[in-house]
Short mmCIF file of C-alpha atoms in Angstrom, two decimals:
data_model
loop_
_atom_site.label_atom_id
_atom_site.label_comp_id
_atom_site.label_asym_id
_atom_site.label_seq_id
_atom_site.Cartn_x
_atom_site.Cartn_y
_atom_site.Cartn_z
CA MET A 638 9.90 -54.63 9.22
CA ASN A 639 12.43 -56.80 10.64
CA ARG A 640 14.43 -54.93 12.86
CA SER A 641 17.80 -55.14 14.77
CA PRO A 642 19.23 -57.47 16.06
CA ARG A 643 17.20 -59.46 13.57
CA ARG A 644 18.26 -57.60 10.16
CA ARG A 645 17.17 -58.42 6.68
CA VAL A 646 18.70 -57.08 3.42
CA LEU A 647 16.63 -54.20 2.05
CA ALA A 648 15.34 -54.92 -1.30
CA ALA A 649 15.68 -52.22 -3.92
CA THR A 650 11.92 -51.88 -4.30
CA LEU A 651 11.50 -51.03 -0.70
CA SER A 652 10.38 -47.65 0.26
CA ALA A 653 10.57 -49.15 2.67
CA ALA A 654 -4.88 -32.13 22.19
CA SER A 655 -1.57 -31.17 22.41
CA ALA A 656 1.26 -33.68 23.78
CA VAL A 657 3.05 -33.58 27.08
CA LEU A 658 6.37 -31.84 26.32
CA VAL A 659 9.49 -33.80 27.23
CA ALA A 660 10.79 -32.23 30.42
CA SER A 661 14.23 -31.71 29.21
CA GLY A 662 13.23 -30.34 25.74
CA ALA A 663 10.54 -28.33 26.10
CA VAL A 664 12.52 -24.81 25.99
CA LEU A 665 11.44 -22.57 23.58
CA LEU A 666 13.60 -19.97 21.82
CA SER A 667 13.45 -16.24 22.86
CA ALA A 668 14.57 -14.80 19.52
CA GLY A 669 14.31 -16.17 15.63
CA ASN A 670 11.19 -17.95 14.96
CA ALA A 671 8.86 -16.99 17.55
CA ASN A 672 7.97 -19.85 19.75
CA ALA A 673 10.09 -22.16 17.79
CA ALA A 674 10.84 -25.32 19.94
CA THR A 675 14.22 -26.60 20.48
CA THR A 676 13.37 -30.46 20.47
CA LEU A 677 11.56 -32.50 17.86
CA GLY A 678 9.01 -33.80 20.41
CA ALA A 679 8.22 -30.31 21.47
CA SER A 680 7.99 -28.72 18.37
CA ALA A 681 5.72 -31.46 17.16
CA ALA A 682 3.53 -30.96 20.24
CA ALA A 683 2.78 -27.46 19.29
CA THR A 684 0.93 -28.76 16.39
CA GLY A 685 -0.91 -31.50 18.42
CA ARG A 686 1.53 -34.22 17.00
CA TYR A 687 4.03 -36.45 18.51
CA PHE A 688 7.60 -37.26 17.14
CA GLY A 689 8.79 -40.39 18.21
CA THR A 690 11.51 -43.24 17.82
CA ALA A 691 12.01 -46.92 18.06
CA VAL A 692 13.88 -48.05 21.17
CA ALA A 693 15.77 -51.29 22.00
CA ALA A 694 15.64 -52.08 25.51
CA TYR A 695 19.39 -53.05 25.93
CA LYS A 696 20.48 -49.89 24.55
CA LEU A 697 18.61 -47.74 27.56
CA SER A 698 22.02 -48.34 29.57
CA ASP A 699 23.95 -46.19 26.82
CA SER A 700 24.11 -42.88 28.22
CA VAL A 701 24.40 -41.20 24.94
CA TYR A 702 21.48 -42.87 23.62
CA SER A 703 19.11 -42.58 26.60
CA THR A 704 20.04 -39.07 26.79
CA ILE A 705 19.05 -38.17 23.22
CA LEU A 706 15.94 -40.49 23.54
CA ASN A 707 14.75 -38.57 26.73
CA ARG A 708 15.50 -35.09 25.37
CA GLU A 709 14.07 -35.17 21.76
CA PHE A 710 11.21 -37.60 21.48
CA ASP A 711 7.72 -37.67 23.32
CA MET A 712 6.62 -41.17 21.78
CA VAL A 713 8.47 -44.64 21.55
CA THR A 714 8.10 -47.68 19.95
CA PRO A 715 9.66 -50.98 21.08
CA GLU A 716 11.78 -52.30 18.11
CA ASN A 717 11.31 -55.98 18.95
CA GLU A 718 10.39 -56.42 22.54
CA MET A 719 6.26 -56.65 21.82
CA LYS A 720 6.48 -59.08 18.80
CA TRP A 721 5.17 -62.45 19.11
CA ASP A 722 8.57 -64.24 19.62
CA ALA A 723 9.64 -61.97 22.40
CA THR A 724 6.23 -61.94 24.37
CA GLU A 725 5.08 -65.62 23.78
CA PRO A 726 8.30 -67.48 23.41
CA SER A 727 6.51 -70.63 24.41
CA GLN A 728 2.52 -71.49 24.01
CA ASN A 729 0.74 -69.63 26.68
CA SER A 730 3.99 -68.66 28.29
CA PHE A 731 4.34 -64.85 28.19
CA SER A 732 7.34 -62.84 28.83
CA TYR A 733 7.18 -59.16 29.00
CA THR A 734 10.21 -58.09 30.97
CA SER A 735 11.92 -56.09 28.22
CA GLY A 736 8.73 -54.44 27.06
CA ASP A 737 7.75 -53.41 30.41
CA GLN A 738 11.47 -51.90 30.86
CA ILE A 739 10.52 -49.69 27.85
CA VAL A 740 7.06 -48.83 28.95
CA SER A 741 8.20 -47.94 32.34
CA GLN A 742 11.18 -45.82 31.02
CA ALA A 743 8.82 -43.98 28.70
CA GLN A 744 6.36 -43.23 31.60
CA SER A 745 9.01 -41.76 33.77
CA HIS A 746 9.94 -39.31 30.89
CA ASN A 747 6.24 -38.37 30.14
CA GLN A 748 6.40 -40.33 26.71
CA ARG A 749 3.51 -42.32 25.19
CA VAL A 750 4.12 -45.82 23.61
CA ARG A 751 3.06 -47.19 20.30
CA GLY A 752 3.04 -51.10 20.72
CA HIS A 753 4.37 -52.77 18.04
CA ALA A 754 3.11 -55.42 16.73
CA LEU A 755 0.42 -57.95 17.60
CA ALA A 756 0.10 -59.93 14.62
CA TRP A 757 2.75 -60.29 11.90
CA HIS A 758 3.74 -63.10 9.54
CA SER A 759 7.50 -62.48 10.36
CA GLN A 760 9.22 -62.75 13.96
CA GLN A 761 6.73 -65.69 15.13
CA PRO A 762 7.82 -67.97 17.66
CA GLY A 763 8.79 -71.48 16.32
CA TRP A 764 5.82 -73.07 17.89
CA ALA A 765 3.59 -70.52 16.10
CA GLN A 766 5.33 -71.47 12.90
CA SER A 767 4.43 -74.94 13.16
CA LEU A 768 0.41 -74.48 13.33
CA SER A 769 -2.03 -73.68 10.66
CA GLY A 770 -5.69 -73.36 10.29
CA THR A 771 -7.86 -73.39 13.52
CA ALA A 772 -5.02 -73.72 15.75
CA LEU A 773 -3.08 -70.91 14.47
CA ARG A 774 -6.06 -68.84 14.37
CA SER A 775 -6.80 -69.51 18.05
CA ALA A 776 -3.36 -68.94 18.85
CA MET A 777 -3.37 -65.68 17.14
CA THR A 778 -6.42 -64.46 18.95
CA ASN A 779 -5.02 -65.78 22.37
CA HIS A 780 -1.87 -63.93 21.98
CA ILE A 781 -3.62 -60.55 21.13
CA THR A 782 -5.91 -60.84 24.11
CA ASN A 783 -3.06 -61.51 26.49
CA VAL A 784 -0.72 -58.86 25.38
CA ALA A 785 -3.06 -56.38 24.84
CA THR A 786 -4.57 -56.93 28.22
CA HIS A 787 -1.22 -56.95 30.01
CA TYR A 788 -0.50 -53.50 28.57
CA LYS A 789 -4.02 -52.34 28.50
CA GLY A 790 -3.92 -48.55 29.65
CA LYS A 791 -0.21 -48.03 28.78
CA ILE A 792 -0.10 -48.10 25.08
CA TYR A 793 -1.42 -45.04 22.87
CA SER A 794 -1.78 -47.36 19.76
CA TRP A 795 -1.14 -50.44 18.47
CA ASP A 796 0.13 -51.81 15.27
CA VAL A 797 -2.49 -54.78 15.49
CA VAL A 798 -1.36 -56.21 11.93
CA ASN A 799 1.96 -55.46 10.36
CA GLU A 800 2.85 -56.11 6.44
CA ALA A 801 -0.22 -58.05 5.48
CA PHE A 802 -0.28 -57.04 1.78
CA ALA A 803 2.00 -58.25 -1.05
CA ASP A 804 4.67 -56.26 -2.91
CA GLY A 805 3.91 -55.45 -6.42
CA THR A 806 1.09 -54.38 -8.56
CA SER A 807 -1.44 -57.13 -7.65
CA GLY A 808 -2.77 -55.59 -4.64
CA ALA A 809 -3.01 -59.08 -3.29
CA ARG A 810 -2.62 -60.24 0.42
CA ARG A 811 0.74 -61.51 1.38
CA SER A 812 0.76 -65.30 1.20
CA SER A 813 1.58 -66.37 4.81
CA ASN A 814 0.30 -68.87 7.49
CA LEU A 815 -1.93 -66.14 9.18
CA GLN A 816 -3.43 -65.53 5.54
CA ASN A 817 -3.91 -69.18 5.20
CA THR A 818 -6.21 -69.21 8.14
CA GLY A 819 -8.88 -67.30 6.08
CA ASN A 820 -9.29 -63.73 4.50
CA ASP A 821 -10.86 -62.32 7.59
CA TRP A 822 -7.99 -62.96 9.84
CA ILE A 823 -6.98 -58.97 9.85
CA GLU A 824 -10.47 -58.14 10.98
CA VAL A 825 -10.53 -60.65 13.61
CA ALA A 826 -7.30 -59.33 14.84
CA PHE A 827 -8.56 -55.86 15.23
CA ARG A 828 -11.93 -56.92 17.00
CA THR A 829 -9.79 -59.09 19.25
CA ALA A 830 -7.44 -56.00 20.13
CA ARG A 831 -10.39 -53.65 20.76
CA ALA A 832 -12.12 -56.25 23.02
CA ALA A 833 -8.90 -56.47 25.13
CA ASP A 834 -7.92 -52.87 24.92
CA PRO A 835 -11.02 -50.55 24.30
CA ALA A 836 -8.91 -47.40 24.99
CA ALA A 837 -5.83 -47.72 22.59
CA LYS A 838 -5.85 -46.65 18.99
CA LEU A 839 -5.74 -49.56 16.57
CA CYS A 840 -3.51 -49.18 13.39
CA TYR A 841 -2.81 -51.28 10.33
CA ASN A 842 1.01 -50.65 9.40
CA ASP A 843 2.73 -51.39 6.17
CA TYR A 844 5.80 -50.32 3.98
CA ASN A 845 5.83 -49.36 0.10
CA THR A 846 2.46 -47.69 0.77
CA ASP A 847 3.89 -44.26 1.18
CA GLY A 848 2.52 -43.34 -2.37
CA ILE A 849 -0.50 -43.79 -4.26
CA ASN A 850 0.25 -47.33 -6.00
CA ALA A 851 -1.39 -51.03 -6.10
CA LYS A 852 -0.31 -51.89 -2.64
CA SER A 853 -1.35 -48.77 -0.89
CA THR A 854 -4.79 -48.88 -2.93
CA ALA A 855 -5.29 -52.53 -1.74
CA VAL A 856 -4.86 -51.23 2.00
CA TYR A 857 -6.99 -48.25 1.30
CA ASN A 858 -9.82 -50.36 0.13
CA MET A 859 -9.57 -52.71 3.24
CA VAL A 860 -9.70 -49.72 5.54
CA SER A 861 -12.81 -48.52 3.46
CA ASP A 862 -14.37 -51.76 4.08
CA PHE A 863 -13.63 -51.94 7.60
CA LYS A 864 -15.03 -48.26 8.19
CA THR A 865 -18.29 -49.07 6.54
CA ARG A 866 -18.85 -52.22 8.33
CA GLY A 867 -17.78 -51.03 11.64
CA VAL A 868 -14.53 -53.25 11.86
CA PRO A 869 -12.80 -51.20 14.70
CA ILE A 870 -9.61 -49.46 12.95
CA ASP A 871 -8.40 -46.05 13.82
CA CYS A 872 -5.27 -45.55 12.36
CA VAL A 873 -2.89 -46.42 9.33
CA GLY A 874 0.82 -46.50 9.70
CA PHE A 875 3.10 -45.90 6.75
CA GLN A 876 6.41 -46.81 7.50
CA GLY A 877 8.63 -44.43 5.41
CA HIS A 878 11.69 -46.57 4.48
CA PHE A 879 13.30 -44.66 1.62
CA ASN A 880 16.81 -45.01 -0.27
CA SER A 881 17.91 -43.93 -3.83
CA ALA A 882 15.83 -46.72 -5.72
CA SER A 883 12.78 -45.79 -3.60
CA PRO A 884 13.01 -42.05 -2.82
CA VAL A 885 10.23 -39.94 -1.00
CA THR A 886 7.04 -40.15 -3.24
CA SER A 887 5.88 -36.96 -4.78
CA ASP A 888 2.22 -37.88 -3.62
CA ILE A 889 3.10 -38.93 -0.12
CA GLN A 890 0.88 -35.84 0.91
CA GLN A 891 -1.95 -36.86 -1.29
CA ASN A 892 -1.66 -40.53 -0.14
CA LEU A 893 -1.85 -39.52 3.43
CA ALA A 894 -4.93 -37.28 2.78
CA ARG A 895 -7.10 -39.70 0.94
CA PHE A 896 -6.67 -42.27 3.89
CA ALA A 897 -7.45 -39.51 6.30
CA ALA A 898 -10.71 -38.74 4.55
CA LEU A 899 -11.91 -42.50 5.17
CA GLY A 900 -12.28 -40.97 8.94
CA VAL A 901 -8.58 -42.65 10.35
CA ASP A 902 -5.61 -41.07 11.85
CA VAL A 903 -2.50 -41.73 9.75
CA GLN A 904 0.87 -41.77 10.90
CA ILE A 905 4.45 -41.95 9.79
CA THR A 906 5.85 -44.98 11.72
CA GLU A 907 9.44 -46.21 10.81
CA LEU A 908 10.89 -43.19 8.86
CA ASP A 909 14.35 -43.65 7.88
CA ILE A 910 15.91 -42.26 4.76
CA ALA A 911 19.15 -43.43 3.21
CA GLY A 912 21.85 -40.83 2.45
CA SER A 913 23.66 -37.73 3.96
CA GLY A 914 23.81 -34.00 3.70
CA THR A 915 21.60 -31.81 1.80
CA ALA A 916 19.73 -34.55 -0.43
CA GLN A 917 18.71 -36.41 2.97
CA ALA A 918 17.99 -33.24 4.82
CA THR A 919 15.69 -32.12 2.16
CA SER A 920 13.73 -35.41 2.13
CA TYR A 921 13.49 -35.46 5.85
CA SER A 922 11.97 -31.97 5.52
CA SER A 923 9.45 -32.91 2.74
CA VAL A 924 8.21 -36.02 4.83
CA VAL A 925 7.43 -33.87 7.88
CA LYS A 926 5.88 -30.95 5.70
CA ALA A 927 3.45 -33.80 4.22
CA CYS A 928 2.53 -34.77 7.59
CA LEU A 929 1.76 -31.30 8.71
CA ALA A 930 -0.20 -30.55 5.83
CA VAL A 931 -2.65 -33.27 6.88
CA ALA A 932 -4.71 -32.55 9.95
CA ARG A 933 -5.08 -36.29 10.80
CA CYS A 934 -1.59 -37.36 10.30
CA ASN A 935 -0.86 -37.22 14.02
CA GLY A 936 2.76 -38.22 14.32
CA ILE A 937 6.10 -39.41 13.09
CA THR A 938 8.38 -42.03 14.09
CA VAL A 939 12.09 -42.34 13.10
CA TRP A 940 13.21 -45.94 13.23
CA GLY A 941 16.19 -45.58 15.53
CA ILE A 942 18.21 -42.61 17.07
CA ARG A 943 21.74 -42.97 15.74
CA ASP A 944 22.88 -43.91 12.56
CA SER A 945 24.57 -46.92 14.43
CA ASP A 946 21.25 -47.77 16.06
CA SER A 947 19.60 -48.28 12.56
CA TRP A 948 18.59 -51.79 11.12
CA ARG A 949 20.36 -50.43 7.95
CA ALA A 950 23.40 -48.49 9.52
CA SER A 951 25.63 -48.44 6.47
CA ASP A 952 22.94 -46.08 4.88
CA THR A 953 23.17 -43.72 7.69
CA PRO A 954 19.59 -42.96 7.42
CA LEU A 955 18.77 -41.18 10.72
CA LEU A 956 19.04 -38.15 12.35
CA PHE A 957 22.07 -38.37 14.74
CA ASP A 958 25.43 -39.74 13.60
CA ASN A 959 27.05 -42.60 15.49
CA SER A 960 28.31 -40.25 18.00
CA GLY A 961 25.06 -38.70 18.79
CA ASN A 962 25.64 -35.48 16.91
CA LYS A 963 22.76 -33.94 15.16
CA LYS A 964 22.93 -34.11 11.36
CA ALA A 965 21.77 -31.90 8.99
CA SER A 966 18.63 -33.89 8.31
CA TYR A 967 17.64 -33.10 12.03
CA THR A 968 17.99 -29.41 11.66
CA ALA A 969 15.87 -29.89 8.40
CA ALA A 970 13.16 -31.84 10.27
CA LEU A 971 13.06 -29.50 13.35
CA ASP A 972 12.82 -26.57 11.01
CA ALA A 973 10.10 -28.17 9.17
CA LEU A 974 8.05 -28.76 12.65
CA ASN A 975 8.83 -25.25 13.53
CA SER A 976 7.15 -23.76 10.32
CA GLY A 977 3.91 -25.10 11.64
CA GLY A 978 1.04 -26.48 9.62
CA THR A 979 -2.31 -27.77 9.94
CA THR A 980 -3.14 -28.20 13.51
CA ASN A 981 -4.13 -31.82 14.55
CA PRO A 982 -7.61 -31.98 15.95
CA THR A 983 -7.60 -33.65 19.37
CA THR A 984 -8.95 -37.32 18.44
CA SER A 985 -10.03 -39.99 20.69
CA VAL A 986 -10.31 -43.70 20.23
CA PRO A 987 -13.86 -44.60 19.47
CA THR A 988 -14.49 -47.00 22.19
CA THR A 989 -18.20 -47.17 21.28
CA SER A 990 -20.21 -47.79 18.04
CA PRO A 991 -22.09 -44.70 16.87
CA THR A 992 -25.84 -45.00 17.37
CA THR A 993 -26.38 -44.81 13.59
CA VAL A 994 -24.07 -47.23 11.56
CA LEU A 995 -23.64 -47.92 7.74
CA PRO A 996 -25.24 -51.10 6.66
CA SER A 997 -22.96 -54.39 6.60
CA THR A 998 -21.73 -55.43 3.34
CA SER A 999 -22.31 -59.14 4.57
CA ASN A 1000 -25.40 -60.76 3.79
CA PRO A 1001 -28.02 -60.32 6.67
CA THR A 1002 -30.32 -62.98 7.58
CA THR A 1003 -33.40 -60.97 7.39
CA SER A 1004 -34.38 -56.88 6.87
CA PRO A 1005 -35.64 -55.64 10.07
CA PRO A 1006 -39.24 -54.65 10.20
CA ALA A 1007 -40.37 -51.05 10.77
CA THR A 1008 -42.41 -51.97 13.72
CA ALA A 1009 -42.28 -50.84 17.44
CA GLY A 1010 -39.72 -52.49 19.81
CA CYS A 1011 -36.49 -53.73 18.03
CA SER A 1012 -35.21 -56.38 15.59
CA ALA A 1013 -31.72 -58.20 15.09
CA THR A 1014 -29.85 -59.57 12.18
CA VAL A 1015 -26.63 -61.49 12.20
CA SER A 1016 -23.67 -61.15 9.73
CA LEU A 1017 -20.99 -63.95 9.83
CA ASN A 1018 -17.42 -64.41 8.96
CA GLN A 1019 -16.86 -67.93 9.25
CA TRP A 1020 -13.67 -70.03 9.16
CA SER A 1021 -12.79 -73.56 9.73
CA GLY A 1022 -13.21 -73.88 13.56
CA GLY A 1023 -14.62 -70.38 14.25
CA PHE A 1024 -16.32 -67.37 13.45
CA VAL A 1025 -16.97 -63.75 14.07
CA ALA A 1026 -20.61 -62.72 14.35
CA THR A 1027 -21.72 -58.99 13.73
CA ILE A 1028 -25.15 -58.09 15.35
CA LYS A 1029 -27.10 -55.19 13.94
CA VAL A 1030 -30.00 -53.92 16.31
CA THR A 1031 -32.69 -51.89 14.83
CA ALA A 1032 -35.24 -49.86 16.56
CA GLY A 1033 -38.77 -50.14 15.38
CA SER A 1034 -40.92 -47.22 14.77
CA ALA A 1035 -40.25 -45.57 18.17
CA LYS A 1036 -36.93 -44.83 20.13
CA ILE A 1037 -35.68 -47.56 22.49
CA ASN A 1038 -33.74 -47.02 25.53
CA GLY A 1039 -32.09 -50.51 26.12
CA TRP A 1040 -32.05 -53.86 24.36
CA THR A 1041 -31.20 -57.63 25.00
CA VAL A 1042 -30.46 -59.85 21.90
CA GLY A 1043 -30.96 -63.46 22.07
CA VAL A 1044 -28.88 -65.73 20.08
CA THR A 1045 -28.95 -69.72 19.93
CA LEU A 1046 -25.66 -71.19 19.23
CA PRO A 1047 -25.48 -74.54 17.21
CA SER A 1048 -23.95 -77.65 19.24
CA GLY A 1049 -20.17 -77.28 20.06
CA ALA A 1050 -20.16 -73.46 19.50
CA ALA A 1051 -18.72 -71.26 22.13
CA VAL A 1052 -18.44 -67.47 22.59
CA THR A 1053 -14.70 -66.46 23.43
CA ASN A 1054 -15.09 -62.75 23.55
CA SER A 1055 -17.47 -59.82 22.53
CA TRP A 1056 -17.31 -56.21 22.16
CA ASN A 1057 -19.85 -53.36 22.52
CA THR A 1058 -22.20 -55.77 24.73
CA THR A 1059 -22.38 -57.47 27.80
CA ALA A 1060 -22.67 -61.33 27.29
CA SER A 1061 -24.64 -63.76 29.64
CA GLY A 1062 -23.72 -67.61 28.80
CA SER A 1063 -21.07 -68.92 26.34
CA SER A 1064 -22.83 -71.61 24.76
CA GLY A 1065 -26.50 -72.76 23.58
CA ALA A 1066 -28.80 -70.00 24.39
CA VAL A 1067 -26.93 -66.87 24.99
CA SER A 1068 -28.11 -63.26 25.52
CA PHE A 1069 -26.43 -60.06 24.80
CA ALA A 1070 -27.18 -56.63 26.49
CA ASN A 1071 -26.53 -53.11 25.50
CA VAL A 1072 -23.61 -51.37 27.35
CA SER A 1073 -23.92 -47.91 28.54
CA TYR A 1074 -23.12 -46.11 25.47
CA ASN A 1075 -25.35 -48.00 22.63
CA GLY A 1076 -28.60 -48.75 24.75
CA SER A 1077 -30.34 -45.49 23.03
CA VAL A 1078 -31.35 -45.93 19.49
CA ASN A 1079 -33.50 -43.59 17.57
CA ALA A 1080 -36.54 -44.84 15.75
CA ALA A 1081 -35.42 -46.90 12.55
CA ALA A 1082 -31.86 -46.26 13.34
CA SER A 1083 -29.20 -49.07 14.38
CA THR A 1084 -26.26 -49.98 16.43
CA GLU A 1085 -23.83 -52.96 16.07
CA PHE A 1086 -22.01 -55.23 18.39
CA GLY A 1087 -20.05 -58.39 17.95
CA PHE A 1088 -18.61 -61.34 19.34
CA GLN A 1089 -16.11 -64.10 18.42
CA GLY A 1090 -16.55 -67.78 18.86
CA THR A 1091 -15.25 -71.23 18.22
CA GLY A 1092 -17.23 -73.87 15.95
CA VAL A 1093 -19.91 -72.92 13.80
CA GLY A 1094 -21.60 -69.58 13.95
CA PRO A 1095 -25.33 -69.00 14.58
CA SER A 1096 -27.50 -69.06 11.37
CA ALA A 1097 -30.78 -68.25 12.95
CA THR A 1098 -32.43 -64.85 13.00
CA PRO A 1099 -31.45 -63.30 16.61
CA THR A 1100 -34.43 -62.31 18.91
CA CYS A 1101 -34.42 -58.66 20.05
CA THR A 1102 -36.26 -57.35 23.26
CA ALA A 1103 -36.50 -53.43 23.56
CA ARG A 1104 -36.68 -51.50 27.04
#
């Protein structure tokens, strides 16, 4: 979503293990609910989750703002400071000052950081808005690579792609300049982010997807396809912007659970609820409880600290009033957290491809023979001027302990990045070798790696040599 200071009108349809305890907020009550924590972050941490907030760098000097931030929250999301227009205002000229300020502040208070957002149709710099086709696709991958590499090791999770699906009942992709580069642009963005920062969780983030509807089902189908084909996606973010026209959905828990069943973490990423008093408090409580009931719902982020910090301040949608006082909604959220729930399992980001993977839905060049040694097939996602190639390596009748795959690229094609492999060469005859975690493949089992390139992708069957 477009955040303060860049506001937009809220449409009537818009609905729109254990973490480190915040040092100043980890005090436990000795009476009442046993072991009840006194801050949002500490209470969420007791169930293996986080409770975070959106942060604006220019507000960090506000003592009331920073005091609440450092006391209550154990995860932060930059509001605007890591978006494309902020980090690359001129092509190939990167600016990280404000983003770095937020990261430094978070690290000094034992808070983790959600990066937001690498690819989005909105808040693009003017130079990117003027691009299209191959030029825009290349600019996007270059941007993702540079920004994710700059923050490598400092980001808990990235909103890799933000708001790529259209509103309404069609379930279609949003019409945008990025979508016009080819329907595989989201996949390319995720693969590029994984190559740049293998340790960060990679998320898709959207609004009006909180309940089961056409838009959320379209996202669900995309995630299911990605998991089937080995596209690196670790989490899905549900923004959680609610008002009287679009209240908290009765099926929010069911929706979170169906995504979690796909094998991804789910997160409430931009929660704010218009209103006041008991009604608002009840809504906050219901969202928190829905997350607590789903084991893989591993965190909640509210979009701002005080009502006056909100991108829709007149709706008074947050947990603290303009003066920084706790509202009834704060107490309701904290009580819901302290009531406990399904313990969130400790999950790590899959920086490896599993030894056995489901077959690609793309059309492989050949079916691998069941013989000793190994064989390889290639599946392509091709657009004008570039491609992503997924290579499936299959062991023959005996286990292999390593492999090397040879690929011949057409004239003019070049490898720009790769994942789950070590590449030698970038054009013509290129070889790819296993890395430490995917060299051992059982008889008749498979593993996959991939690479991205410019030009036209390879069509000939790759060679495979086993060790």
